[in-house]
Short mmCIF file of N, CA, C and O in Angstrom, two decimals:
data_model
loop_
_atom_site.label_atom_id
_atom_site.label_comp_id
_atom_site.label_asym_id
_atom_site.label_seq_id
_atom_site.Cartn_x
_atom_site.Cartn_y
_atom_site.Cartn_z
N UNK C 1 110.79 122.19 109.61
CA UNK C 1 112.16 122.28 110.04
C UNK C 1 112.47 123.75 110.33
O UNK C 1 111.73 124.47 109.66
N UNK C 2 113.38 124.46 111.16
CA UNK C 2 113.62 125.77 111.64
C UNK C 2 114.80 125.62 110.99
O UNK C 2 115.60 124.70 110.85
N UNK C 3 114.67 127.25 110.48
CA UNK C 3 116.17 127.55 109.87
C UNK C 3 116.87 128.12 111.47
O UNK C 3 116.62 128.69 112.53
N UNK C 4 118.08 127.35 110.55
CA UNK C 4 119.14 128.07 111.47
C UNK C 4 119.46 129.18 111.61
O UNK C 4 119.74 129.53 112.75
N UNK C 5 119.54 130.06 110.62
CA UNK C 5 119.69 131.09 110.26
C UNK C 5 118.78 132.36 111.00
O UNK C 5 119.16 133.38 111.58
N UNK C 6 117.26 131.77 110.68
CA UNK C 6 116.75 133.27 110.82
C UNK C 6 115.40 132.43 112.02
O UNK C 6 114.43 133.05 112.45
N UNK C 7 115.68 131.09 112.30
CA UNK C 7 115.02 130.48 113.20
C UNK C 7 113.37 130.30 112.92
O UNK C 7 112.80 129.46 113.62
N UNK C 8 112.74 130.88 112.15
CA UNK C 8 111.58 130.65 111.72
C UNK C 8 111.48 128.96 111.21
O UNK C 8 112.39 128.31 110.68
N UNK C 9 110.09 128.50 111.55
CA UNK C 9 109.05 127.49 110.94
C UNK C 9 109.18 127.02 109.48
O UNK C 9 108.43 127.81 108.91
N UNK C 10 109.77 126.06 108.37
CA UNK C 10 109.67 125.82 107.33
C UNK C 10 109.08 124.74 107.94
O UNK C 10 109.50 124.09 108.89
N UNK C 11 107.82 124.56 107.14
CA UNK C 11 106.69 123.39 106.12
C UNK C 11 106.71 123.35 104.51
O UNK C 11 106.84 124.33 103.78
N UNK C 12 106.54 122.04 104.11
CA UNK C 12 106.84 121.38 103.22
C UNK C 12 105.09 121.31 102.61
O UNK C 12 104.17 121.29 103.43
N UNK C 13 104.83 121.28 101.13
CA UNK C 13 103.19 121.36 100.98
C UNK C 13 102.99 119.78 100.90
O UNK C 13 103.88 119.30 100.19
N UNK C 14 102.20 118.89 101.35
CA UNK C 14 102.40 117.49 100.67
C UNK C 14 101.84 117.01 99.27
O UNK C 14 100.63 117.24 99.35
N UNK C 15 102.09 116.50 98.11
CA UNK C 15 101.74 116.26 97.39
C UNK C 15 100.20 115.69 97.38
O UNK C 15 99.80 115.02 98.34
N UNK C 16 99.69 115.86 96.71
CA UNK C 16 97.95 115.23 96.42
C UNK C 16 97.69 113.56 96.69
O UNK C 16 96.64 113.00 97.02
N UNK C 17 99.19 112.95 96.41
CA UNK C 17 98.89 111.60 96.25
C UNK C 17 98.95 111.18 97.44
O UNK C 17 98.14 110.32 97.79
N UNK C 18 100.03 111.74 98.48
CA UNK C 18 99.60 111.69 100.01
C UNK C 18 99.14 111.72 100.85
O UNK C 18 98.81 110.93 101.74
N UNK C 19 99.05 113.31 100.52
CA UNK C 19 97.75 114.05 101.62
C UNK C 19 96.83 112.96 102.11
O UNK C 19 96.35 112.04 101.45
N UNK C 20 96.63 113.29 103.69
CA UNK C 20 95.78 112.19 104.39
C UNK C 20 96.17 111.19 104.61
O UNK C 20 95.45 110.64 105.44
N UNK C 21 97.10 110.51 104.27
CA UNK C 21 97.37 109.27 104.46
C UNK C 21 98.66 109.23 105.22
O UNK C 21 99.76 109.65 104.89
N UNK C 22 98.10 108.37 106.75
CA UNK C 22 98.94 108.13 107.59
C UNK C 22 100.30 107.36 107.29
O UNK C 22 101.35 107.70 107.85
N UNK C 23 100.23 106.38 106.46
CA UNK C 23 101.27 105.62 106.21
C UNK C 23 101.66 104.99 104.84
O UNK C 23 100.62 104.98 104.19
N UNK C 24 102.41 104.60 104.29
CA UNK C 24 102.76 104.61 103.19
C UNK C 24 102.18 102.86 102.61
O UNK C 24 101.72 101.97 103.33
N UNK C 25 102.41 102.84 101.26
CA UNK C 25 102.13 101.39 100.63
C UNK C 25 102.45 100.39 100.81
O UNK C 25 101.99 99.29 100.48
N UNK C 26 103.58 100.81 101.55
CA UNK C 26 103.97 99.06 102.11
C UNK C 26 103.04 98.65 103.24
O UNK C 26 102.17 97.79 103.28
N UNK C 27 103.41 99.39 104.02
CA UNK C 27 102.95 99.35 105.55
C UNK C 27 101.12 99.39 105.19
O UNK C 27 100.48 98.70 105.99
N UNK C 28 100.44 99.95 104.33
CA UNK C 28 99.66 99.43 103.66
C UNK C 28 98.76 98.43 103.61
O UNK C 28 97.76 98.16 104.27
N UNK C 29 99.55 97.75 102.31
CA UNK C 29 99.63 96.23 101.74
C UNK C 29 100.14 95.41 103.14
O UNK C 29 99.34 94.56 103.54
N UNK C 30 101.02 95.53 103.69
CA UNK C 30 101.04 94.32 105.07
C UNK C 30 99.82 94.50 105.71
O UNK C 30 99.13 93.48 105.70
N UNK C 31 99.32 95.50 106.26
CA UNK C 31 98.25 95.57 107.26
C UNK C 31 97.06 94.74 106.72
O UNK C 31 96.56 93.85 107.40
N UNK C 32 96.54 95.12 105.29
CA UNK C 32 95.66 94.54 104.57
C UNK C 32 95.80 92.84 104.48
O UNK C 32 94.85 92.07 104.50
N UNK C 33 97.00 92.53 104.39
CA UNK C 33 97.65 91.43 103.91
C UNK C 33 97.18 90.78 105.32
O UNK C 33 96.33 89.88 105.34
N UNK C 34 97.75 91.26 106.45
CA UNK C 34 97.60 90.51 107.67
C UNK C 34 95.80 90.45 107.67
O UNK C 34 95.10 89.44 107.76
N UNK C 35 95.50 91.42 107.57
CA UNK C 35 94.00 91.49 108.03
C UNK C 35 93.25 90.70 107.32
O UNK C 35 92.44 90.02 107.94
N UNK C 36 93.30 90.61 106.14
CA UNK C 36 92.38 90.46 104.77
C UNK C 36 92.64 88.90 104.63
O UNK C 36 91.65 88.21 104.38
N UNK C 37 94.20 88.11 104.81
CA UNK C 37 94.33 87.17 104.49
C UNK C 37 94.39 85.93 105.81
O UNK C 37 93.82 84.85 105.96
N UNK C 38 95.23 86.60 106.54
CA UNK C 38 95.26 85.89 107.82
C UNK C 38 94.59 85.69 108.98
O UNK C 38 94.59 84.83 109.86
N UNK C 39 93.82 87.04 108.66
CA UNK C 39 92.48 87.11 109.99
C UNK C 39 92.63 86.83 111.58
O UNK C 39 91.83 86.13 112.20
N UNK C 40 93.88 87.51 112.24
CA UNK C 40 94.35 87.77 113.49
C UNK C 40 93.39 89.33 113.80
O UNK C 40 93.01 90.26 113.10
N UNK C 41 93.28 88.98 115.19
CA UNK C 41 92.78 90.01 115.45
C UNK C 41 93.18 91.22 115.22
O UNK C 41 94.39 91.16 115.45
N UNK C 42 92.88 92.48 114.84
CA UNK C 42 93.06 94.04 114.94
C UNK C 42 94.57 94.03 115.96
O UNK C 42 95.60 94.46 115.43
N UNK C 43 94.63 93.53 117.48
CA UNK C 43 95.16 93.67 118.45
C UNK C 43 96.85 92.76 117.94
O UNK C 43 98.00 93.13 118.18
N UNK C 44 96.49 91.83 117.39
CA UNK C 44 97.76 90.86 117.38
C UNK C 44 98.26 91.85 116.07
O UNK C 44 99.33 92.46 116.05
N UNK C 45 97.27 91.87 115.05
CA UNK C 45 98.72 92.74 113.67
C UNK C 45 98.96 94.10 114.41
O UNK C 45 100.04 94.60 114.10
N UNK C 46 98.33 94.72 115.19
CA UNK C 46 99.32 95.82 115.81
C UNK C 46 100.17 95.03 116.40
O UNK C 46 101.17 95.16 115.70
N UNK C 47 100.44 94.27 117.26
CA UNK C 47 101.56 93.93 117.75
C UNK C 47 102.50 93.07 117.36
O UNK C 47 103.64 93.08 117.83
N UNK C 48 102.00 92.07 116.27
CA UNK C 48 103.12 91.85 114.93
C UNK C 48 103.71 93.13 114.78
O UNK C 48 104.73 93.50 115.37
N UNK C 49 103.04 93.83 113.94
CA UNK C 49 103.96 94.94 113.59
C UNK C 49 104.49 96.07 114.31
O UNK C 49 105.24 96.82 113.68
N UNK C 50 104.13 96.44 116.00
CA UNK C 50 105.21 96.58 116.50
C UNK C 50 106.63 95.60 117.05
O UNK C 50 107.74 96.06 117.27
N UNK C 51 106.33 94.52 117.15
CA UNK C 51 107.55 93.46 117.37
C UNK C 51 108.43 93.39 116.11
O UNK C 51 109.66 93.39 116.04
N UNK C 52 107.50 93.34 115.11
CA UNK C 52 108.24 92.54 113.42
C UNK C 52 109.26 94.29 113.14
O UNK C 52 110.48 94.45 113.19
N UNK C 53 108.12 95.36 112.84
CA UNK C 53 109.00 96.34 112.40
C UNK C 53 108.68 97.82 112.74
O UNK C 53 108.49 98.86 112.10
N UNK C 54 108.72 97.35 114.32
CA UNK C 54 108.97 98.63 115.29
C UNK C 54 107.94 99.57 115.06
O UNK C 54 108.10 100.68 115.58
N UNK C 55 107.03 99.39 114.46
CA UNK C 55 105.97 100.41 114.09
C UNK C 55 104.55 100.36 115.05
O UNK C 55 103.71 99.46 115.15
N UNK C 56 104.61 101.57 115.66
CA UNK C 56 103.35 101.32 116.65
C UNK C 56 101.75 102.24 115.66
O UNK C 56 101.78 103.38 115.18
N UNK C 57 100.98 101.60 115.66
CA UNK C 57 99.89 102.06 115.32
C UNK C 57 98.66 101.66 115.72
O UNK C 57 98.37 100.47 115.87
N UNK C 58 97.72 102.77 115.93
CA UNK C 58 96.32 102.81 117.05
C UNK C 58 95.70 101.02 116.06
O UNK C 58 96.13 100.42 115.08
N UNK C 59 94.55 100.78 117.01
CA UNK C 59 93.56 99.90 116.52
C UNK C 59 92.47 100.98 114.73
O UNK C 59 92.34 100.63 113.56
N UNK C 60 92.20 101.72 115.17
CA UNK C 60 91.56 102.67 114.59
C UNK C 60 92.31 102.94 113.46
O UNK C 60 91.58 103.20 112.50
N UNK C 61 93.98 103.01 113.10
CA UNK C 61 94.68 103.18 112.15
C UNK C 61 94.33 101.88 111.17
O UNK C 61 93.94 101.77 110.01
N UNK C 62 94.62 101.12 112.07
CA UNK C 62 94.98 99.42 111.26
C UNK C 62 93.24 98.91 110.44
O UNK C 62 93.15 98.33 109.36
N UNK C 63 91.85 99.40 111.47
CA UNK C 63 90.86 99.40 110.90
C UNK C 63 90.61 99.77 109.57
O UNK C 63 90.13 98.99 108.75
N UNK C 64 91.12 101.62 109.19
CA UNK C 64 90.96 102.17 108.69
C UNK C 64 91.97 101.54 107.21
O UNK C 64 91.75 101.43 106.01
N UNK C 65 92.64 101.38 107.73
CA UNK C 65 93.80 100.94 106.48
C UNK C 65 93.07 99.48 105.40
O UNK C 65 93.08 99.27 104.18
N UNK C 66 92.66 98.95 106.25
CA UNK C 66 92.17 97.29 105.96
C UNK C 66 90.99 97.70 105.16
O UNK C 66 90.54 97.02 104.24
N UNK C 67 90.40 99.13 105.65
CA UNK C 67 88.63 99.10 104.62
C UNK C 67 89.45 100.03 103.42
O UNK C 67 88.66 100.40 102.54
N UNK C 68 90.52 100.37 103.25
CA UNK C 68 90.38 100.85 101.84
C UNK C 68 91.13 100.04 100.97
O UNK C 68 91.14 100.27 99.76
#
């Protein structure tokens, strides 16, 4: 975020438990959930979940999410 003030660059450090990780536990657990339980292609839970909750994410994200 830029201060107003003196207009310089503020960054935030991310915590350890984050770091790396594109998206949070929910978004998560659904991807897994779709993948793991329902077995639609890679292509359809991206586009469930851009239709269901506006969230666009690569094939390569949704892969990655499902193997951990």
């Amino acid at each position: 975020m830029e201060c107003a003030h003196f207009g310089t660059l503020n960054r935030a450090i991310l915590a350890p438990e984050v770091a790396g990780h594109v998206f949070g536990e929910r978004l998560s657990a659904m991807v897994c959930l779709l993948v793991g339980k329902y077995r639609p292609s890679k292509r359809l839970v991206r586009d469930a979940l851009s239709d269901l909750l506006r969230v666009r994410l690569s094939l390569g994200a949704i892969a990655t999410a499902s193997k951990r």
